[in-house]
């Protein structure tokens, strides 16, 4: 009797879900027929006929939409990768300052976290782009001219040119994510027992050595899961690139949808590329996680 | 005599314990001073705050009809009063008990005040904007996605494989997609999925999209709360002869929600910040109105003033919400101690 009750409920729920999906698909087909668009991916191989300011691989407007999407995907990957590194660097420093001995450093980093976390990322990105980068008048060069120069065209670092759009997106994403990473790092370090600090101090180790050799290895298992979710957030947030005019996967998809008038297909492509991106990041972090746990616990 | 030296000793210990420490502290102090002085100078002398002063009604109420401004004004004041009452913790127990109810009714009151009807003259949704629209998007999405999220969390914990699988698929897919894609779906694709002739306005579609997205995140927060309830609670309910539904609604869920409350409030802060994404998709909420004011030739190039003003508004609201979260957390840990 009990089993049949469970089975009926499940069948009923499955039927409801399936019928809702059927109704939606039916509406969609009716609407697509009405607009005369239909559903196909054939347009992917037609020439894109729009220019891209940034492309890591050769690209010209006569290349196909598919190739333009791939370039956008690479652009996304590029900005995610570098922001990830920079955010981890800044976040770790701020997180360590936050638990450090110096009260002033603690205050400054607490203020940094409070300001960054309580304002929207999109606003910060616009600030970086329109105020911090495009607002630069003339060129600011470092004393040794060729190493670093900053102008409203972007940054020139050791001969590598970074566009204004890439720079502002990189800085905005890194600064925003670093505030969250700092909290993750702080939580991880606070999760290590206070006795560990006392014992390495009584062994005569310096604070910096003890932090590096004793505390951080024990804090890592607590830090890594939080770090992974921050990296995934960063990847998702990188789609705000469209606000500063950087051609990432979402921005290019948006252009293509406007050109071809095929929102459904474009949306499906967007979803697939993000599932793939998420898989890369979570698998990479999983690999890192097992590697670190193995190295910190050899027995 | 002893006491007079204590502060100096304290300062020495916390900021000047060795050479490196002193250098760092001095650098921070000098940079901080220079920064503060130039900031004050800029705010008072260089900045041109006309762009904010002349557009204050736009920032707060969008292009709401001038003779009806009291409606969004009343609603925003209600928001401020509710927030501060929650933070302050009123001494009267009847008010304390009814605070959650007041928060729940806050969104419907807002819809009624903005849209009109029942004695108020109707105002179309394209005239809504500014901070009012930001708070409307946040409160409506929050109030709808909370029950949905709870249902999804319960679904994911369910013993029925079909329910469990469906909820998991929904939650995991939503959490792997960027919000802007979901909002884009809301603006461009929802009309395609509706029967011919049925139309929903842009604000409604935005709220639907936010709800779809946020409920997946709420579900995970609630699941965290559910998992931290010991199994003995379930067994105790079974021993008392309660129906499984009664066990869930009377025993498990109240405790789980209580545990999840701080992270749910953080979700609300995130939601408020994320409503700014609608600026890209063509709604004139707080950031959107800032963008359209900056596009006005009269105020061209006044980026810093507008952005700092917007950041200040967002910061104040989000900080108040974060304070409420911390307040609730403390209150709950106190109540736990009492037990």
XYZ file of C-alpha atoms in Angstrom:
638
model
C 0.000 0.000 0.000
C 2.773 2.392 1.037
C 4.823 1.621 -2.070
C 1.906 2.226 -4.407
C 1.249 5.605 -2.689
C 4.860 6.631 -3.287
C 4.766 5.441 -6.877
C 1.540 7.324 -7.646
C 2.905 10.554 -6.198
C 6.032 10.268 -8.289
C 4.194 9.432 -11.476
C 1.827 12.316 -10.830
C 4.692 14.791 -10.305
C 6.556 13.501 -13.349
C 3.382 13.875 -15.416
C 2.844 17.449 -14.213
C 6.441 18.437 -15.018
C 6.333 16.743 -18.417
C 3.024 18.358 -19.329
C 4.283 21.820 -18.299
C 7.352 21.295 -20.484
C 5.129 20.109 -23.351
C 2.886 23.182 -23.057
C 5.928 25.474 -23.071
C 7.471 23.742 -26.081
C 4.140 23.854 -27.868
C 3.876 27.617 -27.221
C 7.430 28.027 -28.418
C 6.796 26.180 -31.680
C 3.636 28.206 -32.321
C 5.526 31.439 -31.671
C 8.501 30.408 -33.810
C 6.221 29.434 -36.692
C 4.379 32.750 -36.316
C 7.638 34.731 -36.522
C 8.802 32.473 -39.353
C 12.132 31.654 -37.754
C 12.019 27.942 -37.096
C 14.795 26.231 -35.207
C 18.179 25.398 -36.732
C 21.866 25.809 -36.160
C 22.748 26.221 -39.850
C 23.539 29.918 -39.376
C 26.560 28.970 -37.259
C 28.641 28.514 -40.400
C 27.651 31.735 -42.119
C 30.117 34.658 -41.979
C 29.789 36.705 -38.785
C 30.563 40.030 -40.518
C 31.342 41.912 -37.330
C 34.796 42.913 -36.132
C 36.274 41.952 -32.779
C 38.749 44.261 -31.066
C 40.373 41.421 -29.176
C 41.117 37.950 -30.482
C 43.782 35.601 -29.165
C 43.613 33.627 -32.448
C 43.370 35.077 -35.963
C 39.870 36.365 -36.698
C 38.289 38.454 -39.433
C 34.656 39.465 -40.066
C 34.442 36.939 -42.896
C 34.953 34.065 -40.450
C 31.940 32.048 -39.325
C 29.693 32.706 -36.325
C 30.972 29.475 -34.789
C 34.552 30.752 -34.925
C 33.485 34.105 -33.423
C 31.815 32.237 -30.548
C 34.959 30.196 -29.990
C 37.035 33.412 -29.891
C 34.581 34.802 -27.340
C 34.948 31.665 -25.280
C 38.742 32.021 -25.366
C 38.430 35.690 -24.353
C 36.279 34.633 -21.398
C 38.784 31.977 -20.430
C 41.618 34.497 -20.638
C 40.022 37.095 -18.382
C 38.807 34.422 -15.941
C 42.269 32.886 -15.677
C 44.135 36.122 -15.011
C 41.460 37.500 -12.648
C 41.580 34.221 -10.782
C 45.318 34.576 -10.190
C 45.162 38.261 -9.279
C 42.115 37.820 -7.032
C 43.785 34.947 -5.175
C 46.913 37.041 -4.666
C 45.099 40.137 -3.396
C 42.568 38.100 -1.418
C 45.232 36.053 0.373
C 47.162 39.195 1.316
C 44.049 41.009 2.570
C 42.911 37.892 4.426
C 46.303 37.550 6.137
C 46.331 41.262 7.033
C 42.874 40.789 8.470
C 44.153 38.256 11.025
C 47.589 39.852 11.456
C 49.041 41.611 14.479
C 49.123 45.151 13.109
C 45.904 46.906 14.092
C 46.131 49.518 11.332
C 46.504 46.857 8.628
C 43.577 44.986 10.158
C 41.429 48.121 10.052
C 42.376 48.980 6.477
C 41.641 45.476 5.218
C 38.347 45.329 7.129
C 37.353 48.627 5.496
C 38.378 47.303 2.081
C 36.246 44.191 2.512
C 33.264 46.185 3.825
C 33.299 48.632 0.919
C 33.863 46.073 -1.841
C 31.349 43.512 -0.610
C 28.499 45.952 -0.028
C 28.470 47.584 -3.472
C 27.323 45.922 -6.720
C 29.986 44.450 -8.986
C 28.463 46.066 -12.058
C 28.832 49.516 -10.495
C 32.444 48.738 -9.612
C 33.171 47.585 -13.163
C 31.709 50.787 -14.593
C 33.770 52.767 -12.114
C 36.980 51.003 -13.183
C 36.210 51.481 -16.862
C 34.743 54.985 -17.085
C 36.580 56.625 -14.188
C 39.776 54.738 -13.414
C 40.892 53.825 -16.957
C 39.110 56.119 -19.440
C 39.528 59.030 -17.005
C 43.324 58.918 -17.214
C 44.704 62.025 -18.874
C 47.932 61.545 -20.803
C 50.236 58.634 -20.087
C 51.486 57.588 -16.698
C 54.814 55.867 -17.157
C 56.939 54.133 -14.568
C 60.442 55.588 -13.978
C 61.947 52.949 -16.255
C 59.836 53.865 -19.270
C 59.482 50.550 -21.059
C 58.399 48.413 -18.085
C 54.950 49.817 -17.422
C 52.905 52.607 -18.889
C 49.243 53.329 -18.280
C 47.007 55.469 -20.455
C 43.319 55.548 -21.317
C 44.139 53.085 -24.118
C 45.029 50.461 -21.543
C 48.196 49.145 -19.960
C 51.507 48.357 -21.583
C 53.372 45.929 -19.354
C 56.800 44.750 -20.591
C 55.686 45.123 -24.199
C 52.425 43.225 -23.617
C 49.487 45.484 -24.465
C 46.346 45.073 -22.397
C 43.295 46.888 -23.719
C 41.348 49.348 -21.561
C 38.368 46.964 -21.570
C 40.413 43.948 -20.528
C 42.251 45.934 -17.847
C 39.118 47.338 -16.237
C 37.379 43.962 -16.309
C 40.468 42.266 -14.874
C 40.820 44.817 -12.073
C 37.097 44.961 -11.307
C 36.660 41.178 -11.147
C 39.859 40.650 -9.174
C 39.156 43.342 -6.602
C 35.544 42.213 -6.138
C 36.433 38.523 -5.798
C 39.462 39.245 -3.602
C 37.224 40.657 -0.867
C 35.317 37.371 -0.757
C 38.511 35.302 -0.944
C 39.925 37.349 1.939
C 36.973 36.286 4.075
C 37.476 32.654 3.046
C 41.171 32.848 3.955
C 40.406 34.523 7.268
C 37.830 31.868 8.110
C 40.301 29.121 7.215
C 43.082 30.551 9.367
C 40.726 31.149 12.281
C 39.602 27.531 12.025
C 43.122 26.396 13.003
C 43.392 25.815 16.747
C 45.044 28.679 18.691
C 47.285 26.135 20.400
C 49.099 25.605 17.092
C 50.277 29.227 17.145
C 51.382 28.963 20.753
C 53.242 25.720 20.178
C 55.287 26.880 17.184
C 56.072 30.129 18.988
C 57.300 28.181 21.981
C 59.499 26.147 19.609
C 61.157 29.455 18.684
C 59.803 29.700 15.125
C 59.199 33.144 13.671
C 55.578 34.095 12.971
C 56.136 34.186 9.210
C 57.756 30.737 9.152
C 55.120 29.306 11.435
C 52.322 30.758 9.331
C 53.772 29.287 6.158
C 54.847 25.908 7.547
C 52.334 25.173 10.288
C 49.159 27.238 9.989
C 48.463 27.492 6.252
C 48.842 23.746 5.528
C 46.240 23.073 8.223
C 43.967 25.879 7.055
C 43.979 24.763 3.394
C 41.368 21.974 3.692
C 38.974 24.573 5.135
C 39.917 27.204 2.550
C 39.757 25.190 -0.675
C 35.991 24.501 -0.911
C 35.234 28.183 -0.295
C 37.856 29.134 -2.835
C 36.308 26.824 -5.449
C 32.894 28.417 -5.075
C 34.455 31.894 -5.323
C 36.228 30.845 -8.547
C 32.952 29.577 -9.973
C 31.303 32.876 -9.019
C 34.122 34.740 -10.704
C 33.617 32.750 -13.894
C 29.903 33.533 -13.860
C 30.500 37.195 -13.020
C 32.892 37.545 -15.959
C 29.793 37.741 -18.177
C 29.360 41.328 -16.966
C 32.129 42.066 -19.486
C 29.389 43.355 -21.763
C 29.063 46.457 -19.540
C 32.631 47.547 -20.323
C 32.601 46.423 -23.951
C 34.928 43.440 -23.648
C 34.010 40.745 -26.154
C 33.536 37.683 -23.974
C 31.263 34.746 -24.785
C 28.135 36.485 -23.507
C 28.791 39.772 -25.326
C 29.481 37.986 -28.631
C 26.423 35.807 -28.153
C 24.373 38.952 -27.567
C 25.663 40.525 -30.787
C 24.951 37.340 -32.723
C 21.419 37.077 -31.336
C 20.767 40.686 -32.349
C 22.092 39.978 -35.858
C 20.454 36.644 -36.524
C 17.325 37.078 -34.384
C 17.727 33.575 -32.982
C 17.544 33.913 -29.193
C 16.695 30.258 -28.481
C 19.691 28.784 -30.264
C 21.995 31.475 -28.885
C 20.760 30.800 -25.375
C 21.375 27.065 -25.736
C 24.938 27.733 -26.909
C 25.487 30.045 -23.950
C 24.247 27.403 -21.510
C 26.453 24.708 -23.015
C 29.560 26.874 -22.950
C 28.958 27.669 -19.297
C 28.370 24.069 -18.307
C 31.685 23.272 -19.965
C 33.467 26.179 -18.239
C 32.095 25.112 -14.848
C 33.259 21.548 -15.480
C 36.789 22.779 -16.207
C 36.982 24.878 -13.042
C 35.421 22.376 -10.661
C 37.514 19.514 -12.040
C 40.660 21.625 -11.826
C 39.905 22.499 -8.214
C 39.055 18.885 -7.418
C 42.444 17.873 -8.796
C 44.155 20.613 -6.742
C 42.206 19.537 -3.675
C 43.264 15.892 -3.865
C 46.854 16.900 -4.679
C 47.051 19.183 -1.644
C 45.402 16.727 0.715
C 47.789 14.029 -0.471
C 50.859 16.237 -0.065
C 49.867 17.567 3.348
C 48.976 14.107 4.626
C 51.582 11.635 3.309
C 50.477 8.776 5.532
C 50.778 56.952 36.924
C 50.674 53.375 35.698
C 47.407 53.880 33.825
C 48.658 56.883 31.890
C 51.278 54.777 30.135
C 48.901 52.012 29.213
C 47.501 53.459 25.967
C 50.983 54.197 24.681
C 52.087 50.680 25.519
C 49.002 49.319 23.810
C 49.644 51.321 20.654
C 53.258 50.214 20.669
C 52.247 46.576 21.021
C 49.604 46.566 18.281
C 51.225 48.810 15.659
C 54.900 49.392 16.400
C 56.147 46.085 17.788
C 59.192 45.924 15.493
C 60.867 47.872 12.694
C 58.851 46.416 9.827
C 55.631 46.904 11.749
C 56.476 50.550 12.427
C 57.302 51.195 8.780
C 54.006 49.645 7.675
C 52.036 51.610 10.254
C 53.698 54.916 9.380
C 53.097 54.317 5.655
C 49.436 53.544 6.266
C 49.014 56.622 8.461
C 50.682 58.972 5.978
C 48.920 57.533 2.919
C 45.639 57.513 4.800
C 46.033 61.160 5.753
C 46.915 62.230 2.204
C 43.981 60.227 0.864
C 41.513 61.616 3.392
C 42.624 65.226 2.871
C 42.404 64.991 -0.916
C 39.050 63.200 -0.662
C 37.587 65.917 1.588
C 39.038 68.609 -0.687
C 37.520 66.940 -3.744
C 34.100 66.408 -2.155
C 33.863 70.036 -0.990
C 35.645 71.994 -3.728
C 36.151 70.056 -6.985
C 33.085 67.858 -7.216
C 29.994 69.261 -8.868
C 27.083 67.746 -6.996
C 24.464 69.422 -9.203
C 24.103 66.182 -11.129
C 22.877 64.509 -7.926
C 20.992 67.479 -6.426
C 18.945 68.255 -9.538
C 18.087 64.606 -10.171
C 17.211 63.471 -6.653
C 13.565 62.572 -7.496
C 14.796 60.563 -10.499
C 17.297 58.621 -8.379
C 14.663 57.728 -5.819
C 11.429 57.378 -7.790
C 12.301 57.231 -11.516
C 9.806 58.976 -13.747
C 6.848 58.362 -11.438
C 4.083 60.964 -12.014
C 4.887 64.083 -10.004
C 1.565 64.359 -8.182
C 1.810 60.721 -7.016
C 5.336 60.820 -5.606
C 4.041 60.292 -2.069
C 3.297 56.664 -2.942
C 6.873 55.437 -3.593
C 8.015 57.909 -0.916
C 5.745 56.308 1.664
C 6.905 52.852 0.639
C 10.625 53.656 0.918
C 10.020 55.279 4.317
C 8.240 52.095 5.378
C 11.334 50.144 4.289
C 13.606 52.386 6.375
C 11.322 52.212 9.424
C 11.024 48.417 9.193
C 14.808 47.978 8.886
C 15.568 50.164 11.866
C 12.823 48.591 13.976
C 14.293 45.152 13.240
C 17.803 46.313 14.126
C 16.760 48.161 17.240
C 14.683 45.231 18.528
C 11.550 46.868 19.955
C 10.784 46.134 23.619
C 7.112 45.332 22.900
C 6.648 41.649 22.254
C 3.553 42.087 20.040
C 5.629 44.118 17.584
C 8.565 41.715 17.761
C 6.272 38.784 17.035
C 4.682 40.514 14.051
C 7.896 41.801 12.455
C 8.278 38.799 10.087
C 4.645 39.273 9.055
C 5.305 42.951 8.332
C 8.333 42.023 6.216
C 6.254 39.492 4.267
C 3.515 42.038 3.571
C 6.080 44.663 2.556
C 6.279 43.501 -1.091
C 2.502 43.308 -1.763
C 2.072 46.766 -0.197
C 4.744 48.035 -2.589
C 3.060 46.536 -5.635
C -0.253 48.074 -4.567
C 1.289 51.515 -3.908
C 3.198 51.557 -7.198
C 0.708 49.960 -9.568
C -2.374 51.600 -8.064
C -5.910 50.285 -8.329
C -8.477 50.113 -5.518
C -8.789 53.877 -5.201
C -5.264 54.820 -6.312
C -4.816 56.000 -9.881
C -3.012 53.317 -11.925
C 0.618 53.976 -12.924
C 2.214 51.929 -15.699
C 5.275 49.847 -14.905
C 7.460 51.712 -17.382
C 7.218 54.772 -15.132
C 8.685 52.871 -12.207
C 12.352 53.439 -11.620
C 15.224 54.416 -9.398
C 15.651 53.113 -5.877
C 11.928 52.273 -5.713
C 12.260 49.802 -8.586
C 15.440 48.327 -7.089
C 13.669 47.642 -3.797
C 10.564 46.369 -5.592
C 12.585 43.884 -7.672
C 14.436 42.731 -4.551
C 11.432 42.350 -2.261
C 9.111 40.705 -4.783
C 11.748 38.222 -5.965
C 12.740 37.437 -2.390
C 9.188 36.839 -1.218
C 8.362 34.501 -4.132
C 11.652 32.626 -4.229
C 11.689 31.790 -0.514
C 8.813 29.259 -0.603
C 10.048 27.947 -3.973
C 13.550 27.501 -2.580
C 12.237 25.708 0.503
C 10.180 23.392 -1.715
C 13.243 22.650 -3.854
C 15.379 21.972 -0.778
C 12.768 19.577 0.603
C 12.520 18.014 -2.850
C 16.242 17.414 -2.946
C 16.084 15.683 0.468
C 13.007 13.707 -0.534
C 12.841 9.911 -0.416
C 11.090 9.870 -3.803
C 13.759 9.392 -6.495
C 11.856 11.268 -9.214
C 11.327 14.350 -7.021
C 14.909 14.209 -5.807
C 16.332 13.946 -9.316
C 14.169 16.742 -10.719
C 15.034 19.170 -7.910
C 18.733 18.336 -8.163
C 18.765 18.911 -11.912
C 17.006 22.255 -11.509
C 19.228 23.479 -8.662
C 22.508 22.398 -10.271
C 21.678 23.835 -13.685
C 20.583 27.180 -12.259
C 23.659 27.432 -10.102
C 26.001 26.826 -13.013
C 24.505 29.544 -15.220
C 25.450 33.214 -14.928
C 22.633 35.432 -13.671
C 22.740 37.680 -16.699
C 21.891 34.708 -18.933
C 18.813 33.981 -16.813
C 17.769 37.634 -16.914
C 18.291 37.639 -20.645
C 16.068 34.568 -20.792
C 13.472 36.506 -18.816
C 13.484 39.520 -21.103
C 13.786 37.864 -24.528
C 12.689 34.266 -24.216
C 9.786 34.239 -21.752
C 7.516 35.973 -24.312
C 8.311 33.131 -26.728
C 7.169 30.516 -24.227
C 3.836 32.195 -23.530
C 0.648 31.446 -25.453
C -0.060 33.867 -28.270
C -1.761 37.021 -27.029
C -0.604 36.774 -23.408
C 1.919 39.448 -22.483
C 3.749 40.133 -19.226
C 5.435 43.471 -18.595
C 9.214 43.834 -18.286
C 9.272 44.282 -14.512
C 7.259 41.093 -14.033
C 9.552 39.177 -16.376
C 12.577 40.429 -14.459
C 11.005 39.278 -11.193
C 10.280 35.845 -12.711
C 13.890 35.532 -13.872
C 15.298 36.609 -10.494
C 12.957 34.175 -8.762
C 14.039 31.262 -10.960
C 17.685 32.061 -10.243
C 17.562 32.924 -6.543
C 15.336 30.016 -5.530
C 18.114 27.581 -6.536
C 20.551 29.384 -4.228
C 17.998 29.605 -1.411
C 17.393 25.874 -1.835
C 21.056 25.145 -1.141
C 21.065 27.408 1.940
C 17.948 25.743 3.302
C 19.408 22.325 2.543
C 22.409 23.287 4.671
C 19.978 24.056 7.489
C 18.064 20.811 6.953
C 21.225 18.720 7.049
C 22.305 20.216 10.358
C 19.134 18.999 12.100
C 20.006 15.777 13.930
C 18.192 12.663 12.812
C 16.838 12.201 16.330
C 14.387 15.056 15.740
C 12.792 13.086 12.924
C 12.693 9.960 15.053
C 11.183 11.855 17.984
C 8.399 13.035 15.700
C 7.806 9.483 14.466
C 7.636 8.195 18.014
C 4.981 10.809 18.805
C 2.967 9.374 15.941
C 3.056 12.507 13.780
C 2.406 12.334 10.058
C 5.568 12.868 7.913
C 4.136 16.214 6.738
C 3.624 17.313 10.327
C 7.176 16.304 11.226
C 8.546 18.368 8.358
C 6.438 21.466 8.890
C 6.263 21.545 12.686
C 9.652 20.157 13.732
C 12.303 20.056 11.004
C 11.589 23.119 8.876
C 11.316 25.769 11.625
C 14.670 24.718 13.057
C 16.328 24.478 9.641
C 15.096 27.929 8.600
C 16.332 29.376 11.847
C 19.821 28.020 11.127
C 19.675 29.164 7.499
C 18.415 32.658 8.332
C 21.810 34.470 8.340
C 22.824 33.002 4.976
C 19.350 33.764 3.624
C 19.812 37.393 4.599
C 23.151 37.377 2.772
C 21.278 36.016 -0.242
C 18.977 39.032 0.026
C 21.986 41.392 0.052
C 23.311 39.627 -3.042
C 19.916 39.857 -4.705
C 19.713 43.598 -4.071
C 23.161 44.084 -5.596
C 22.284 41.864 -8.538
C 19.169 43.838 -9.439
C 21.680 46.349 -10.860
C 22.176 43.901 -13.750
C 18.811 44.984 -15.103
C 20.539 48.237 -16.092
C 22.178 46.283 -18.929
C 18.858 44.755 -19.944
C 16.948 48.009 -20.161
C 15.216 48.657 -16.838
C 15.873 52.035 -15.175
C 16.469 50.828 -11.633
C 19.019 52.666 -9.498
C 22.059 51.969 -11.682
C 20.007 52.233 -14.874
C 18.750 55.684 -13.938
C 22.371 56.670 -13.198
C 23.335 55.560 -16.679
C 20.542 57.461 -18.358
C 21.361 60.616 -16.376
C 25.005 60.296 -17.469
C 23.793 60.086 -21.070
C 22.094 63.475 -20.677
C 24.351 66.077 -22.410
C 23.805 68.468 -19.501
C 25.601 66.145 -17.088
C 28.100 64.521 -19.426
C 31.364 63.324 -17.877
C 30.093 63.515 -14.270
C 30.900 59.831 -13.808
C 32.657 60.046 -10.454
C 29.929 62.004 -8.696
C 27.136 59.736 -9.944
C 29.001 56.485 -9.239
C 30.045 57.570 -5.752
C 26.488 58.640 -4.974
C 25.084 55.321 -6.231
C 27.753 53.346 -4.386
C 26.846 55.218 -1.190
C 23.149 54.331 -1.526
C 23.853 50.668 -2.265
C 26.417 50.545 0.512
C 24.082 51.943 3.151
C 21.233 49.569 2.268
C 23.452 46.497 1.984
C 25.261 47.332 5.220
C 21.970 47.717 7.068
C 20.883 44.316 5.713
C 24.208 42.752 6.712
C 23.812 44.252 10.191
C 20.347 42.735 10.419
C 21.871 39.368 9.475
C 24.473 39.659 12.234
C 21.806 40.838 14.675
C 19.650 37.793 13.928
C 22.657 35.512 14.289
C 23.475 36.939 17.721
C 19.873 36.766 18.808
C 19.709 33.126 17.842
C 22.917 32.169 19.575
C 21.579 33.907 22.720
C 18.339 31.969 22.506
C 20.306 28.778 22.122
C 22.280 29.578 25.275
C 19.041 30.097 27.182
C 18.072 26.529 26.378
